[in-house]
Amino acid sequence: MTKIAFIGLGNMGTPMAANLLKAGYQPVVYDIVPHTVEQLAEQGAIPAANVSEAVRDADVVISMLPASQHVKELYLGDGQLLAHARKGALLIDCSTIAPATAKEVATEALGRGFEMIDAPVSGGVGGAVKGVLTFIVGGNADSLEKARPILSVMGQKIFHAGEIGAGQTAKICNNMLLAIQMTGTAEALNLGVANQLDPVALSEILKNSSGGNWTLNVYNPYPGVMEGVPASNEYEGGFLVDLMVKDLGLAMETAQASESRTPLGALAEELYRGHSTAGWGRKDFSSILKAIEKE
Ligand code: NAD
């Protein structure tokens, strides 16, 4: 059985590692927050006390960290992952980070005899729990084929976007569109409710009309409309506003570097940044509805 190390056991990493366990793998797990490691150990994972313990015997290392700086520190920082992993191991970074950082880390890893792909995901915490994530992969096609059986346990669809970093570029395009859609959906629901419409009835109408979109289908931002989504749990869990701010920042950097116009992306970034500053950074991104209600 392939030996897997899984690093970064947050909202996404924990259910992804749990699905590896259910499929019969026994991942070695590590996070800087010890209780997340203990939780997975109770389900049968092997706990590691540090990065070197986690990766030293692994054939495959998966990381799921917040942002570029965490990934850079994990892989390239003093005495970290690349110094301790077994040569030839396949490294899969599933975090959403800057394409330039993905390229920098992978170039160093390939130069030191590892295989590496960027494999950011789409599908949210719900998709991670159900094992139906979409993986958007950048890197060598042979490395992707090696990763495929493992990614298939955690996801349903796997796309090869191109060379190293291309997975990140595609993911950033997706999240910019998601932020615009979520804001638009929140705006439409708020407008309807302010004009005496029932949010449940309005959601059903929009879902089945030309305004229908993913946020209405599986991630309704209006409290009480849909069960099991962050909006119905005081915007807890899910995808943090601060992570969306990070992704919109990456989209704006990428747009600037390629001289692409992204007027709605820029507006979404401004709205999400303001929402974070107003104290919503650690809540789910569908809480943008609250920023709109307030205006
Ligand atoms: P999170 O903040 O819940 O989890 C990140 C985990 O990484 C935390 O447990 C943290 O302690 C750990 N960590 C940070 N630095 C570490 C280090 N050096 N070593 C070990 N562990 C470390 O974030 P998340 O929601 O799980 O998201 C992870 C990534 O996936 C982000 O890049 C995010 O943009 C992306 N993403 C999230 C969602 C979502 O719905 N939450 C969806 C798609 C993509």
GROMACS .gro file of C-alpha atoms and ligand atoms in nm:
model
  339
    1MET     CA    1   0.000   0.000   0.000
    2THR     CA    2   0.130   0.347  -0.094
    3LYS     CA    3   0.256   0.534   0.211
    4ILE     CA    4   0.098   0.879   0.230
    5ALA     CA    5   0.186   1.179   0.447
    6PHE     CA    6  -0.087   1.444   0.483
    7ILE     CA    7   0.009   1.789   0.612
    8GLY     CA    8  -0.244   2.063   0.694
    9LEU     CA    9  -0.556   1.931   0.866
   10GLY     CA   10  -0.792   2.229   0.853
   11ASN     CA   11  -1.146   2.258   0.717
   12MET     CA   12  -1.042   2.083   0.393
   13GLY     CA   13  -0.744   1.868   0.494
   14THR     CA   14  -0.925   1.681   0.773
   15PRO     CA   15  -1.209   1.541   0.558
   16MET     CA   16  -0.968   1.472   0.269
   17ALA     CA   17  -0.740   1.267   0.498
   18ALA     CA   18  -1.048   1.096   0.648
   19ASN     CA   19  -1.147   0.978   0.299
   20LEU     CA   20  -0.800   0.829   0.248
   21LEU     CA   21  -0.854   0.635   0.572
   22LYS     CA   22  -1.195   0.512   0.455
   23ALA     CA   23  -1.034   0.390   0.131
   24GLY     CA   24  -0.786   0.176   0.328
   25TYR     CA   25  -0.478   0.400   0.322
   26GLN     CA   26  -0.316   0.478   0.656
   27PRO     CA   27  -0.182   0.832   0.617
   28VAL     CA   28   0.072   0.982   0.854
   29VAL     CA   29  -0.081   1.317   0.950
   30TYR     CA   30   0.066   1.644   1.073
   31ASP     CA   31  -0.057   1.997   1.151
   32ILE     CA   32   0.089   2.271   1.368
   33VAL     CA   33  -0.240   2.253   1.565
   34PRO     CA   34  -0.208   1.928   1.769
   35HIS     CA   35  -0.578   1.860   1.829
   36THR     CA   36  -0.645   1.820   1.455
   37VAL     CA   37  -0.375   1.550   1.449
   38GLU     CA   38  -0.531   1.375   1.752
   39GLN     CA   39  -0.877   1.381   1.591
   40LEU     CA   40  -0.753   1.194   1.284
   41ALA     CA   41  -0.539   0.958   1.494
   42GLU     CA   42  -0.860   0.853   1.671
   43GLN     CA   43  -0.995   0.753   1.329
   44GLY     CA   44  -0.686   0.539   1.256
   45ALA     CA   45  -0.430   0.779   1.102
   46ILE     CA   46  -0.069   0.771   1.225
   47PRO     CA   47   0.008   1.094   1.416
   48ALA     CA   48   0.338   1.275   1.351
   49ALA     CA   49   0.499   1.522   1.590
   50ASN     CA   50   0.672   1.723   1.318
   51VAL     CA   51   0.724   1.751   0.943
   52SER     CA   52   1.029   1.524   0.926
   53GLU     CA   53   0.848   1.245   1.114
   54ALA     CA   54   0.550   1.285   0.882
   55VAL     CA   55   0.734   1.264   0.550
   56ARG     CA   56   1.045   1.051   0.599
   57ASP     CA   57   0.891   0.718   0.481
   58ALA     CA   58   0.622   0.858   0.252
   59ASP     CA   59   0.589   0.765  -0.117
   60VAL     CA   60   0.340   1.049  -0.158
   61VAL     CA   61   0.316   1.375   0.039
   62ILE     CA   62  -0.003   1.582   0.024
   63SER     CA   63  -0.017   1.936   0.164
   64MET     CA   64  -0.327   2.149   0.224
   65LEU     CA   65  -0.218   2.480   0.376
   66PRO     CA   66  -0.372   2.829   0.381
   67ALA     CA   67  -0.151   3.040   0.152
   68SER     CA   68   0.174   3.086  -0.045
   69GLN     CA   69   0.390   3.176   0.254
   70HIS     CA   70   0.288   2.861   0.444
   71VAL     CA   71   0.365   2.639   0.145
   72LYS     CA   72   0.701   2.806   0.086
   73GLU     CA   73   0.791   2.770   0.451
   74LEU     CA   74   0.681   2.405   0.466
   75TYR     CA   75   0.873   2.294   0.156
   76LEU     CA   76   1.175   2.526   0.150
   77GLY     CA   77   1.207   2.654   0.508
   78ASP     CA   78   1.501   2.553   0.725
   79GLY     CA   79   1.507   2.178   0.790
   80GLN     CA   80   1.167   2.131   0.633
   81LEU     CA   81   0.995   1.900   0.390
   82LEU     CA   82   1.243   1.882   0.100
   83ALA     CA   83   1.523   1.813   0.346
   84HIS     CA   84   1.344   1.516   0.504
   85ALA     CA   85   1.126   1.352   0.239
   86ARG     CA   86   1.247   1.037   0.059
   87LYS     CA   87   1.409   1.117  -0.277
   88GLY     CA   88   1.175   1.029  -0.562
   89ALA     CA   89   0.863   1.088  -0.353
   90LEU     CA   90   0.564   1.244  -0.528
   91LEU     CA   91   0.468   1.579  -0.373
   92ILE     CA   92   0.113   1.705  -0.423
   93ASP     CA   93   0.027   2.055  -0.303
   94CYS     CA   94  -0.351   2.102  -0.289
   95SER     CA   95  -0.341   2.452  -0.132
   96THR     CA   96  -0.454   2.753  -0.337
   97ILE     CA   97  -0.142   2.968  -0.377
   98ALA     CA   98   0.024   3.208  -0.622
   99PRO     CA   99   0.119   3.036  -0.950
  100ALA     CA  100   0.467   3.190  -0.916
  101THR     CA  101   0.515   3.029  -0.572
  102ALA     CA  102   0.393   2.693  -0.705
  103LYS     CA  103   0.654   2.717  -0.983
  104GLU     CA  104   0.931   2.824  -0.742
  105VAL     CA  105   0.866   2.538  -0.497
  106ALA     CA  106   0.822   2.275  -0.772
  107THR     CA  107   1.137   2.385  -0.955
  108GLU     CA  108   1.335   2.339  -0.634
  109ALA     CA  109   1.167   2.003  -0.565
  110LEU     CA  110   1.227   1.870  -0.918
  111GLY     CA  111   1.589   1.987  -0.898
  112ARG     CA  112   1.631   1.783  -0.579
  113GLY     CA  113   1.495   1.461  -0.734
  114PHE     CA  114   1.128   1.477  -0.634
  115GLU     CA  115   0.817   1.474  -0.849
  116MET     CA  116   0.570   1.755  -0.782
  117ILE     CA  117   0.231   1.873  -0.904
  118ASP     CA  118   0.006   2.157  -0.796
  119ALA     CA  119  -0.346   2.022  -0.742
  120PRO     CA  120  -0.573   2.291  -0.594
  121VAL     CA  121  -0.932   2.186  -0.542
  122SER     CA  122  -1.282   2.311  -0.598
  123GLY     CA  123  -1.598   2.187  -0.427
  124GLY     CA  124  -1.577   2.331  -0.075
  125VAL     CA  125  -1.587   2.152   0.258
  126GLY     CA  126  -1.905   1.967   0.149
  127GLY     CA  127  -1.719   1.831  -0.154
  128ALA     CA  128  -1.421   1.734   0.062
  129VAL     CA  129  -1.645   1.545   0.309
  130LYS     CA  130  -1.827   1.358   0.031
  131GLY     CA  131  -1.504   1.288  -0.163
  132VAL     CA  132  -1.634   1.464  -0.473
  133LEU     CA  133  -1.378   1.745  -0.508
  134THR     CA  134  -1.254   1.867  -0.844
  135PHE     CA  135  -0.873   1.865  -0.870
  136ILE     CA  136  -0.717   2.118  -1.108
  137VAL     CA  137  -0.367   1.995  -1.177
  138GLY     CA  138  -0.054   2.164  -1.304
  139GLY     CA  139   0.261   1.967  -1.381
  140ASN     CA  140   0.401   1.670  -1.567
  141ALA     CA  141   0.138   1.429  -1.711
  142ASP     CA  142   0.325   1.120  -1.580
  143SER     CA  143   0.325   1.261  -1.227
  144LEU     CA  144  -0.048   1.328  -1.257
  145GLU     CA  145  -0.104   0.964  -1.361
  146LYS     CA  146   0.086   0.849  -1.049
  147ALA     CA  147  -0.127   1.080  -0.836
  148ARG     CA  148  -0.458   0.986  -1.002
  149PRO     CA  149  -0.551   0.680  -0.787
  150ILE     CA  150  -0.502   0.883  -0.469
  151LEU     CA  151  -0.674   1.198  -0.594
  152SER     CA  152  -0.966   0.978  -0.708
  153VAL     CA  153  -1.029   0.877  -0.348
  154MET     CA  154  -1.080   1.242  -0.248
  155GLY     CA  155  -1.236   1.375  -0.566
  156GLN     CA  156  -1.457   1.292  -0.859
  157LYS     CA  157  -1.311   1.502  -1.138
  158ILE     CA  158  -0.947   1.563  -1.225
  159PHE     CA  159  -0.841   1.818  -1.485
  160HIS     CA  160  -0.491   1.868  -1.626
  161ALA     CA  161  -0.462   2.246  -1.673
  162GLY     CA  162  -0.104   2.247  -1.806
  163GLU     CA  163   0.248   2.280  -1.671
  164ILE     CA  164   0.345   2.349  -1.308
  165GLY     CA  165   0.150   2.651  -1.178
  166ALA     CA  166  -0.129   2.612  -1.437
  167GLY     CA  167  -0.353   2.440  -1.182
  168GLN     CA  168  -0.319   2.746  -0.961
  169THR     CA  169  -0.394   2.988  -1.244
  170ALA     CA  170  -0.713   2.798  -1.335
  171LYS     CA  171  -0.816   2.777  -0.969
  172ILE     CA  172  -0.770   3.154  -0.924
  173CYS     CA  173  -0.989   3.221  -1.230
  174ASN     CA  174  -1.253   2.994  -1.076
  175ASN     CA  175  -1.247   3.162  -0.736
  176MET     CA  176  -1.269   3.511  -0.882
  177LEU     CA  177  -1.582   3.396  -1.066
  178LEU     CA  178  -1.713   3.230  -0.747
  179ALA     CA  179  -1.671   3.552  -0.546
  180ILE     CA  180  -1.857   3.747  -0.815
  181GLN     CA  181  -2.135   3.484  -0.825
  182MET     CA  182  -2.170   3.468  -0.447
  183THR     CA  183  -2.189   3.847  -0.421
  184GLY     CA  184  -2.442   3.863  -0.704
  185THR     CA  185  -2.654   3.588  -0.549
  186ALA     CA  186  -2.648   3.763  -0.209
  187GLU     CA  187  -2.744   4.091  -0.375
  188ALA     CA  188  -3.039   3.934  -0.562
  189LEU     CA  189  -3.170   3.754  -0.250
  190ASN     CA  190  -3.134   4.067  -0.039
  191LEU     CA  191  -3.321   4.272  -0.300
  192GLY     CA  192  -3.606   4.021  -0.313
  193VAL     CA  193  -3.640   3.992   0.065
  194ALA     CA  194  -3.633   4.373   0.101
  195ASN     CA  195  -3.934   4.367  -0.134
  196GLN     CA  196  -4.136   4.112   0.067
  197LEU     CA  197  -4.030   3.797  -0.119
  198ASP     CA  198  -3.974   3.474   0.072
  199PRO     CA  199  -3.602   3.381   0.040
  200VAL     CA  200  -3.686   3.009   0.000
  201ALA     CA  201  -3.934   3.071  -0.282
  202LEU     CA  202  -3.704   3.325  -0.449
  203SER     CA  203  -3.407   3.085  -0.430
  204GLU     CA  204  -3.614   2.814  -0.599
  205ILE     CA  205  -3.721   3.054  -0.874
  206LEU     CA  206  -3.366   3.180  -0.938
  207LYS     CA  207  -3.222   2.828  -0.931
  208ASN     CA  208  -3.457   2.729  -1.212
  209SER     CA  209  -3.421   3.052  -1.410
  210SER     CA  210  -3.140   3.212  -1.607
  211GLY     CA  211  -2.976   3.345  -1.287
  212GLY     CA  212  -2.922   2.990  -1.157
  213ASN     CA  213  -2.568   2.911  -1.045
  214TRP     CA  214  -2.356   2.689  -0.815
  215THR     CA  215  -2.403   2.911  -0.508
  216LEU     CA  216  -2.782   2.875  -0.534
  217ASN     CA  217  -2.759   2.501  -0.600
  218VAL     CA  218  -2.533   2.399  -0.312
  219TYR     CA  219  -2.423   2.701  -0.103
  220ASN     CA  220  -2.715   2.938  -0.052
  221PRO     CA  221  -2.594   3.249   0.141
  222TYR     CA  222  -2.934   3.327   0.299
  223PRO     CA  223  -2.974   3.182   0.653
  224GLY     CA  224  -3.229   2.903   0.680
  225VAL     CA  225  -3.288   2.847   0.307
  226MET     CA  226  -3.066   2.539   0.280
  227GLU     CA  227  -2.971   2.284   0.545
  228GLY     CA  228  -2.608   2.196   0.616
  229VAL     CA  229  -2.450   2.509   0.465
  230PRO     CA  230  -2.253   2.773   0.661
  231ALA     CA  231  -2.534   3.033   0.619
  232SER     CA  232  -2.758   2.810   0.831
  233ASN     CA  233  -2.484   2.768   1.094
  234GLU     CA  234  -2.402   3.133   1.167
  235TYR     CA  235  -2.155   3.126   0.879
  236GLU     CA  236  -1.925   2.884   1.066
  237GLY     CA  237  -1.705   2.629   0.883
  238GLY     CA  238  -1.675   2.638   0.506
  239PHE     CA  239  -1.441   2.874   0.321
  240LEU     CA  240  -1.313   3.169   0.523
  241VAL     CA  241  -1.363   3.528   0.404
  242ASP     CA  242  -0.989   3.579   0.462
  243LEU     CA  243  -0.906   3.291   0.225
  244MET     CA  244  -1.134   3.445  -0.040
  245VAL     CA  245  -0.958   3.779   0.012
  246LYS     CA  246  -0.628   3.596  -0.045
  247ASP     CA  247  -0.756   3.433  -0.366
  248LEU     CA  248  -0.896   3.760  -0.499
  249GLY     CA  249  -0.560   3.923  -0.425
  250LEU     CA  250  -0.391   3.647  -0.628
  251ALA     CA  251  -0.641   3.702  -0.910
  252MET     CA  252  -0.570   4.076  -0.912
  253GLU     CA  253  -0.191   4.016  -0.916
  254THR     CA  254  -0.230   3.769  -1.200
  255ALA     CA  255  -0.453   4.013  -1.390
  256GLN     CA  256  -0.203   4.294  -1.345
  257ALA     CA  257   0.089   4.080  -1.459
  258SER     CA  258  -0.096   3.977  -1.776
  259GLU     CA  259  -0.261   4.318  -1.832
  260SER     CA  260  -0.607   4.156  -1.820
  261ARG     CA  261  -0.913   4.365  -1.730
  262THR     CA  262  -1.109   4.227  -1.432
  263PRO     CA  263  -1.349   4.507  -1.326
  264LEU     CA  264  -1.595   4.280  -1.143
  265GLY     CA  265  -1.311   4.085  -0.981
  266ALA     CA  266  -1.167   4.414  -0.854
  267LEU     CA  267  -1.503   4.514  -0.709
  268ALA     CA  268  -1.547   4.172  -0.545
  269GLU     CA  269  -1.199   4.207  -0.394
  270GLU     CA  270  -1.289   4.549  -0.251
  271LEU     CA  271  -1.615   4.417  -0.104
  272TYR     CA  272  -1.454   4.107   0.051
  273ARG     CA  273  -1.159   4.307   0.188
  274GLY     CA  274  -1.399   4.555   0.353
  275HIS     CA  275  -1.604   4.265   0.491
  276SER     CA  276  -1.290   4.114   0.646
  277THR     CA  277  -1.188   4.449   0.795
  278ALA     CA  278  -1.538   4.476   0.946
  279GLY     CA  279  -1.460   4.162   1.151
  280TRP     CA  280  -1.591   3.879   0.927
  281GLY     CA  281  -1.253   3.737   0.822
  282ARG     CA  282  -1.292   3.405   1.010
  283LYS     CA  283  -1.650   3.346   0.892
  284ASP     CA  284  -1.759   3.170   0.574
  285PHE     CA  285  -1.744   3.368   0.248
  286SER     CA  286  -2.122   3.340   0.193
  287SER     CA  287  -2.152   3.591   0.481
  288ILE     CA  288  -2.094   3.863   0.219
  289LEU     CA  289  -2.476   3.877   0.236
  290LYS     CA  290  -2.434   4.053   0.571
  291ALA     CA  291  -2.214   4.323   0.412
  292ILE     CA  292  -2.481   4.381   0.150
  293GLU     CA  293  -2.770   4.387   0.400
  294LYS     CA  294  -2.584   4.650   0.600
  295GLU     CA  295  -2.505   4.888   0.312
  296NAD     P1  296  -0.772   2.610   0.711
  296NAD     O1  297  -0.716   2.739   0.757
  296NAD     O2  298  -0.897   2.555   0.771
  296NAD     O3  299  -0.661   2.493   0.727
  296NAD     C1  300  -0.524   2.509   0.702
  296NAD     C2  301  -0.447   2.421   0.801
  296NAD     O4  302  -0.307   2.430   0.774
  296NAD     C3  303  -0.466   2.464   0.947
  296NAD     O5  304  -0.511   2.354   1.024
  296NAD     C4  305  -0.327   2.511   0.989
  296NAD     O6  306  -0.299   2.487   1.126
  296NAD     C5  307  -0.239   2.427   0.899
  296NAD     N1  308  -0.104   2.478   0.880
  296NAD     C6  309  -0.065   2.605   0.851
  296NAD     N2  310   0.069   2.609   0.838
  296NAD     C7  311   0.115   2.484   0.858
  296NAD     C8  312   0.245   2.424   0.858
  296NAD     N3  313   0.356   2.496   0.833
  296NAD     N4  314   0.255   2.292   0.882
  296NAD     C9  315   0.144   2.218   0.908
  296NAD     N5  316   0.019   2.268   0.910
  296NAD    C10  317   0.005   2.399   0.884
  296NAD     O7  318  -0.788   2.623   0.553
  296NAD     P2  319  -0.878   2.532   0.456
  296NAD     O8  320  -1.013   2.591   0.448
  296NAD     O9  321  -0.860   2.389   0.492
  296NAD    O10  322  -0.808   2.565   0.316
  296NAD    C11  323  -0.680   2.511   0.280
  296NAD    C12  324  -0.649   2.555   0.138
  296NAD    O11  325  -0.752   2.507   0.049
  296NAD    C13  326  -0.643   2.707   0.120
  296NAD    O12  327  -0.540   2.740   0.031
  296NAD    C14  328  -0.780   2.740   0.061
  296NAD    O13  329  -0.774   2.859  -0.018
  296NAD    C15  330  -0.808   2.616  -0.022
  296NAD     N6  331  -0.950   2.585  -0.041
  296NAD    C16  332  -1.039   2.591   0.061
  296NAD    C17  333  -1.173   2.560   0.038
  296NAD    C18  334  -1.275   2.568   0.147
  296NAD    O14  335  -1.397   2.561   0.115
  296NAD     N7  336  -1.237   2.579   0.273
  296NAD    C19  337  -1.214   2.521  -0.091
  296NAD    C20  338  -1.121   2.511  -0.191
  296NAD    C21  339  -0.988   2.543  -0.166
   0.00000   0.00000   0.00000
